[in-house]
CSV table of C-alpha atoms and ligand atoms in Angstrom, one decimal:
chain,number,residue,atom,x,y,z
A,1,UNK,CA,0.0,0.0,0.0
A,2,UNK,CA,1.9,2.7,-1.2
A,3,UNK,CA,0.4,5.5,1.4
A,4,UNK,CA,1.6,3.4,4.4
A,5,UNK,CA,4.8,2.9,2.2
A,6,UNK,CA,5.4,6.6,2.2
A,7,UNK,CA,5.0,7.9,5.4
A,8,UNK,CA,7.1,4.9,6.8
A,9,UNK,CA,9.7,6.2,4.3
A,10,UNK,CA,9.1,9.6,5.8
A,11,UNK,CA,8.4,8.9,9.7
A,12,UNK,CA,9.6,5.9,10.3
A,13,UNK,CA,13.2,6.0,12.5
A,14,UNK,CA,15.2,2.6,12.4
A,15,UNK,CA,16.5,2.1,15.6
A,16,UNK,CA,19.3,-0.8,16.1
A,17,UNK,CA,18.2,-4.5,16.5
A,18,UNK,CA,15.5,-4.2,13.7
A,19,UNK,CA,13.6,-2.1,15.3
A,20,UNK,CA,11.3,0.1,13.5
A,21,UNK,CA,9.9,3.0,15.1
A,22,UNK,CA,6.6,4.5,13.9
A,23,UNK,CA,5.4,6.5,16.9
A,24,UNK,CA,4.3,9.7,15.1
A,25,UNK,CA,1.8,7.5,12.9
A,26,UNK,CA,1.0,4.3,14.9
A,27,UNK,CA,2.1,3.4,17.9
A,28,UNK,CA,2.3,6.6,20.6
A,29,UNK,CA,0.2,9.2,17.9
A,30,UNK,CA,-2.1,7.6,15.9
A,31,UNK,CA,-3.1,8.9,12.7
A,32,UNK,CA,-6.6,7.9,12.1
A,33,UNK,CA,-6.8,9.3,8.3
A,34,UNK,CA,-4.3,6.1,8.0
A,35,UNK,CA,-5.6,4.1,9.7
A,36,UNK,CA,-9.1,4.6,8.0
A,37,UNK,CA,-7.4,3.6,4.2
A,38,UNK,CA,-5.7,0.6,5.8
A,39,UNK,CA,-9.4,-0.8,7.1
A,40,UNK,CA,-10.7,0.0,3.6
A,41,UNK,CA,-7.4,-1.7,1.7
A,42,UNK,CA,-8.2,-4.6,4.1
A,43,UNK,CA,-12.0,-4.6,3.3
A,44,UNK,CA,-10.9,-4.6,-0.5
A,45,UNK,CA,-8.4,-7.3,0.0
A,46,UNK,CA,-10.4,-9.7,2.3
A,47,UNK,CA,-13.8,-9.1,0.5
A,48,UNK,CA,-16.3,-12.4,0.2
A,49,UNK,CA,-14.9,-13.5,3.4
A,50,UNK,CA,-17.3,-14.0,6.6
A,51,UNK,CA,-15.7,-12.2,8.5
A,52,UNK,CA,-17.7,-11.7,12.3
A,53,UNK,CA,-15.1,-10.8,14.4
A,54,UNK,CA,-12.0,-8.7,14.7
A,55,UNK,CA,-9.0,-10.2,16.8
A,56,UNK,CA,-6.2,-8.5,18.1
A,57,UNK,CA,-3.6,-8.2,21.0
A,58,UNK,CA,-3.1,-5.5,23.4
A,59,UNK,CA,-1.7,-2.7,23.3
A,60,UNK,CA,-0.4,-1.5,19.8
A,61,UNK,CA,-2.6,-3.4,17.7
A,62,UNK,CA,-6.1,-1.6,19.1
A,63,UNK,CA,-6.2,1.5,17.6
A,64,UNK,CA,-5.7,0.0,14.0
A,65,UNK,CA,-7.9,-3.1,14.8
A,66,UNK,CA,-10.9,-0.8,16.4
A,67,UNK,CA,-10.6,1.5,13.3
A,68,UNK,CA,-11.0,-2.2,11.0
A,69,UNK,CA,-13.7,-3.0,12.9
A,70,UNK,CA,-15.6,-0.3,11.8
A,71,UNK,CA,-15.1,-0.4,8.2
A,72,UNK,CA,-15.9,-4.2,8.8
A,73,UNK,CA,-19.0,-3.8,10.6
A,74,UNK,CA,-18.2,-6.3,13.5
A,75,UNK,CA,-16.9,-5.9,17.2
A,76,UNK,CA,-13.3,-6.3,17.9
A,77,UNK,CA,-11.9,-8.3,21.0
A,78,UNK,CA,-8.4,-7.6,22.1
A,79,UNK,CA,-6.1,-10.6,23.8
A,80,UNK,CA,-5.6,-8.8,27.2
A,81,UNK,CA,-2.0,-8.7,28.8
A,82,UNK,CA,-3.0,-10.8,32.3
A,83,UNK,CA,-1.3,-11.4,35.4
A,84,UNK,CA,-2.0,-14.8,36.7
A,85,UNK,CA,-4.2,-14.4,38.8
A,86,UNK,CA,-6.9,-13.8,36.0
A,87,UNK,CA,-6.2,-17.2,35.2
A,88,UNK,CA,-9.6,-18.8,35.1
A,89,UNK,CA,-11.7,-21.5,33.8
A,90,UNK,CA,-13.6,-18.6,31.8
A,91,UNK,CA,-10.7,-17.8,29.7
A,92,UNK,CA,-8.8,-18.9,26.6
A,93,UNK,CA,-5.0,-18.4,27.4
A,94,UNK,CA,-1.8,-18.7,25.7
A,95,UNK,CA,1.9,-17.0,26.5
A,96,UNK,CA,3.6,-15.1,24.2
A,97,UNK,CA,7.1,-14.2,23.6
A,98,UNK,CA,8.1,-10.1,22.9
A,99,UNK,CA,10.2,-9.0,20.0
A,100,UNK,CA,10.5,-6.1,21.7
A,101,UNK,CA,11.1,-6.8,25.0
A,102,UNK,CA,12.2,-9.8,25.2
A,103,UNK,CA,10.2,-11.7,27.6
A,104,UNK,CA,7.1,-13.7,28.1
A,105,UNK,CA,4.1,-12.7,29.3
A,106,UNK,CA,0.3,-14.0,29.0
A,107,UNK,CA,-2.7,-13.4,27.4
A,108,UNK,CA,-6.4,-14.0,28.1
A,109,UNK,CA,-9.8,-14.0,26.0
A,110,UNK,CA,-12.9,-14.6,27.8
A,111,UNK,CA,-15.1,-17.4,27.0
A,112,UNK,CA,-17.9,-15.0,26.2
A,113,UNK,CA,-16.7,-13.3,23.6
A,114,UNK,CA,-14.6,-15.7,21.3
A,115,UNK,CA,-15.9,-19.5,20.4
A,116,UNK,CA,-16.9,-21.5,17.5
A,117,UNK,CA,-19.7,-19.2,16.0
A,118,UNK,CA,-16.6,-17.0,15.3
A,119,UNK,CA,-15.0,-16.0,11.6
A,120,UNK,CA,-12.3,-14.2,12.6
A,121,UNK,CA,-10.0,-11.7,10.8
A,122,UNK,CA,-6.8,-10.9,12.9
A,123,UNK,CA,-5.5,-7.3,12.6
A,124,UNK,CA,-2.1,-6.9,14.2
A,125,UNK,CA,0.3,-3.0,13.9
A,126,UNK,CA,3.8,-5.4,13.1
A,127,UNK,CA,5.1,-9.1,11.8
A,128,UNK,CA,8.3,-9.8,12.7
A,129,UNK,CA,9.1,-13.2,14.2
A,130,UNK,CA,5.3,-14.5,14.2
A,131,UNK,CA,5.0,-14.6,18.3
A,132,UNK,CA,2.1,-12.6,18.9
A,133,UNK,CA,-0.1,-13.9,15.6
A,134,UNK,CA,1.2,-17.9,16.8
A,135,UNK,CA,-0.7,-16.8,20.3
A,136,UNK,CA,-3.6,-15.7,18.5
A,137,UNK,CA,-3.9,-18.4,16.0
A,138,UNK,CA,-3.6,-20.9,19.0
A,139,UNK,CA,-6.4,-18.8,20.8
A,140,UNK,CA,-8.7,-19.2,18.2
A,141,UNK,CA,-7.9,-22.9,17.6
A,142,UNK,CA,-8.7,-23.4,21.4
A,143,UNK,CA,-12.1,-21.4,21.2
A,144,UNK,CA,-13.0,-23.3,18.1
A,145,UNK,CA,-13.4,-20.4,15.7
A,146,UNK,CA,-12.2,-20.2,11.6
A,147,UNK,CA,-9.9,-18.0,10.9
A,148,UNK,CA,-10.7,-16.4,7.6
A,149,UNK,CA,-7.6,-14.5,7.3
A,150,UNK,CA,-4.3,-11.9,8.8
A,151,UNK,CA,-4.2,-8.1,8.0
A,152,UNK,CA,-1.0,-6.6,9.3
A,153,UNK,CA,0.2,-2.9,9.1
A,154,UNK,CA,3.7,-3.5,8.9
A,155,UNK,CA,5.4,-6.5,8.5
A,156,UNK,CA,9.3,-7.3,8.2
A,157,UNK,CA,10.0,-9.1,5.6
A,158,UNK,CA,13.6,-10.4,6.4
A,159,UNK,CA,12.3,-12.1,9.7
A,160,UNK,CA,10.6,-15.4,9.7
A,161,UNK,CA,7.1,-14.8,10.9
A,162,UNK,CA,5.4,-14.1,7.2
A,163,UNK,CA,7.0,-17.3,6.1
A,164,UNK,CA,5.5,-19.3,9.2
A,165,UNK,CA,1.9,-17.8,8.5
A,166,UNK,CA,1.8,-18.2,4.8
A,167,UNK,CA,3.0,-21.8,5.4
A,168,UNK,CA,0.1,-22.5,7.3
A,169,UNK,CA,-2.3,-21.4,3.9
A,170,UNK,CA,-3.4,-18.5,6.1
A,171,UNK,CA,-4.3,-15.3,3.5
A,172,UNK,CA,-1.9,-12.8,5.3
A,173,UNK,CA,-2.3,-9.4,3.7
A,174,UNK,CA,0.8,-6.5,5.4
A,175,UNK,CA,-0.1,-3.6,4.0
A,176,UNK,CA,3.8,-2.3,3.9
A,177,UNK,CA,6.7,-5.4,3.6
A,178,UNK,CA,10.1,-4.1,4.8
A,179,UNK,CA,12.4,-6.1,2.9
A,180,UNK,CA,15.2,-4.2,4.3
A,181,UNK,CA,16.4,-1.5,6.4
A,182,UNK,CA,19.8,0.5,7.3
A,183,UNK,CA,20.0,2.4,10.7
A,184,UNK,CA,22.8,3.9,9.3
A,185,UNK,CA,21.3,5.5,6.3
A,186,UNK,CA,18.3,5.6,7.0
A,187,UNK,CA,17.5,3.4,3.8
A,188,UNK,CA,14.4,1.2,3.8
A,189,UNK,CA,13.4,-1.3,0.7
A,190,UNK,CA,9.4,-2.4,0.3
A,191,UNK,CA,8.6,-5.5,-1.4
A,192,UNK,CA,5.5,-7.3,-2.0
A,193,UNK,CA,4.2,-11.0,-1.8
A,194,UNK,CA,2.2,-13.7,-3.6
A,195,UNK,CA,-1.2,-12.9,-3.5
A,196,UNK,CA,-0.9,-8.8,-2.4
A,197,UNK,CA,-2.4,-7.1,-5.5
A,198,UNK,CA,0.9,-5.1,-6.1
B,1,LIG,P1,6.5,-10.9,16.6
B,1,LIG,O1,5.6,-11.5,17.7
B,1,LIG,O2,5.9,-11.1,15.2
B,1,LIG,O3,7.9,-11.2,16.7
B,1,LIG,O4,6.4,-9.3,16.9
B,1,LIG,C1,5.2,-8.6,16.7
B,1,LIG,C2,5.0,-7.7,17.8
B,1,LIG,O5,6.2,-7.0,18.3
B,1,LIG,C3,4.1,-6.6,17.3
B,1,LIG,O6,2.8,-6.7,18.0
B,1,LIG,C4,4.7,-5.3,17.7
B,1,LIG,O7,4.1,-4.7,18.8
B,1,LIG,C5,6.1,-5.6,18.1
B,1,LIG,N1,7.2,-5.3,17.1
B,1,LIG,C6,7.9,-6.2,16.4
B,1,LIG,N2,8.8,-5.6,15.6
B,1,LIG,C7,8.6,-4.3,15.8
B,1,LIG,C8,9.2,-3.1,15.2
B,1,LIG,O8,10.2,-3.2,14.4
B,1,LIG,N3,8.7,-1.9,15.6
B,1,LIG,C9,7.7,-1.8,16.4
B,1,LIG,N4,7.2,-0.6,16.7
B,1,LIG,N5,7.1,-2.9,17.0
B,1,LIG,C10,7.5,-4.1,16.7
């Protein structure tokens, strides 16, 4: 999506250790303009699916998914960071490991509000080594429900996670692919996928 592509090209700061930082646009300031053509792109690019539902983790990935939901027409449930003792009976929960901090934590999705009525579309803000979408998936495969497909804002091409997701015959649509990037320069390279539309 060559909008996203631009202002990553213009706002984005590549920090060491792969690290992209898009905190003007996404993650601290959200710009909702954006956000508003990457729900339509993903409307376009997931259309005929069944989607019900809108999945996605806490904290980054709300403001994008709530945004989705909208254009989708469907309520949005976010995997809530938990501390253990929210551990319950009434809860789906799976642990998850950080790209970028570097540690485990859990996550919880009530009973209620995920199960096998459920087509599910996964929004997500980044793809980089597949941790966070792997808890999700696994969520969903515990409550039952079909996953129809994965719509990521930004995903890193050059770390494994696409690969993992596509090789499960998941349709994963990242609106921008970082191929590459150089903290020194400041250089970043887009590619595309199988399947994108560009
Ligand atoms: P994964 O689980 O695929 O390794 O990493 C995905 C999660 O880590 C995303 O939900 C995102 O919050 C965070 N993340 C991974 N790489 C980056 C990055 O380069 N920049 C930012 N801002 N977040 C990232």
């Amino acid at each position: 999506m060559k909008l996203l592509e631009e202002r990553i090209r213009r706002d984005g700061i590549i920090r060491p250790g792969n690290v992209l930082k898009v905190d003007s646009f996404i993650n601290h300031q959200m710009d909702i303009t954006l956000f508003e053509e990457m729900a339509k792109e993903w409307k376009r690019r997931f259309a005929g699916k069944p989607v019900n539902k809108i999945l996605t983790i806490e904290a980054s990935g709300i403001g994008i998914a709530a945004i989705a939901a909208r254009e989708f027409q469907v309520p949005v449930v976010f995997a809530k960071k938990a501390q253990s003792i929210n551990l319950d009976a009434d809860n789906y929960v799976t642990k998850i490991r950080s790209f970028t901090h570097g540690r485990e934590y859990e996550v919880i999705v009530s009973r209620k509000f995920l199960g096998p009525w459920d087509h599910v579309l996964i929004i997500d803000d980044f793809l980089a080594n597949g941790c966070a979408l792997m808890g999700l998936l696994e969520i969903t495969q515990m409550a039952g429900a079909a996953v129809e497909g994965i719509g990521i804002a930004v995903e890193k091409g050059f770390q494994e996670g696409g690969r993992l997701i596509r090789q499960k015959g998941i349709q994963l649509e990242s609106l921008a692919i970082v191929e590459s990037m150089d903290a020194e320069t400041g250089e970043i390279c887009f590619g595309s996928r199988e399947g994108s539309d560009e």
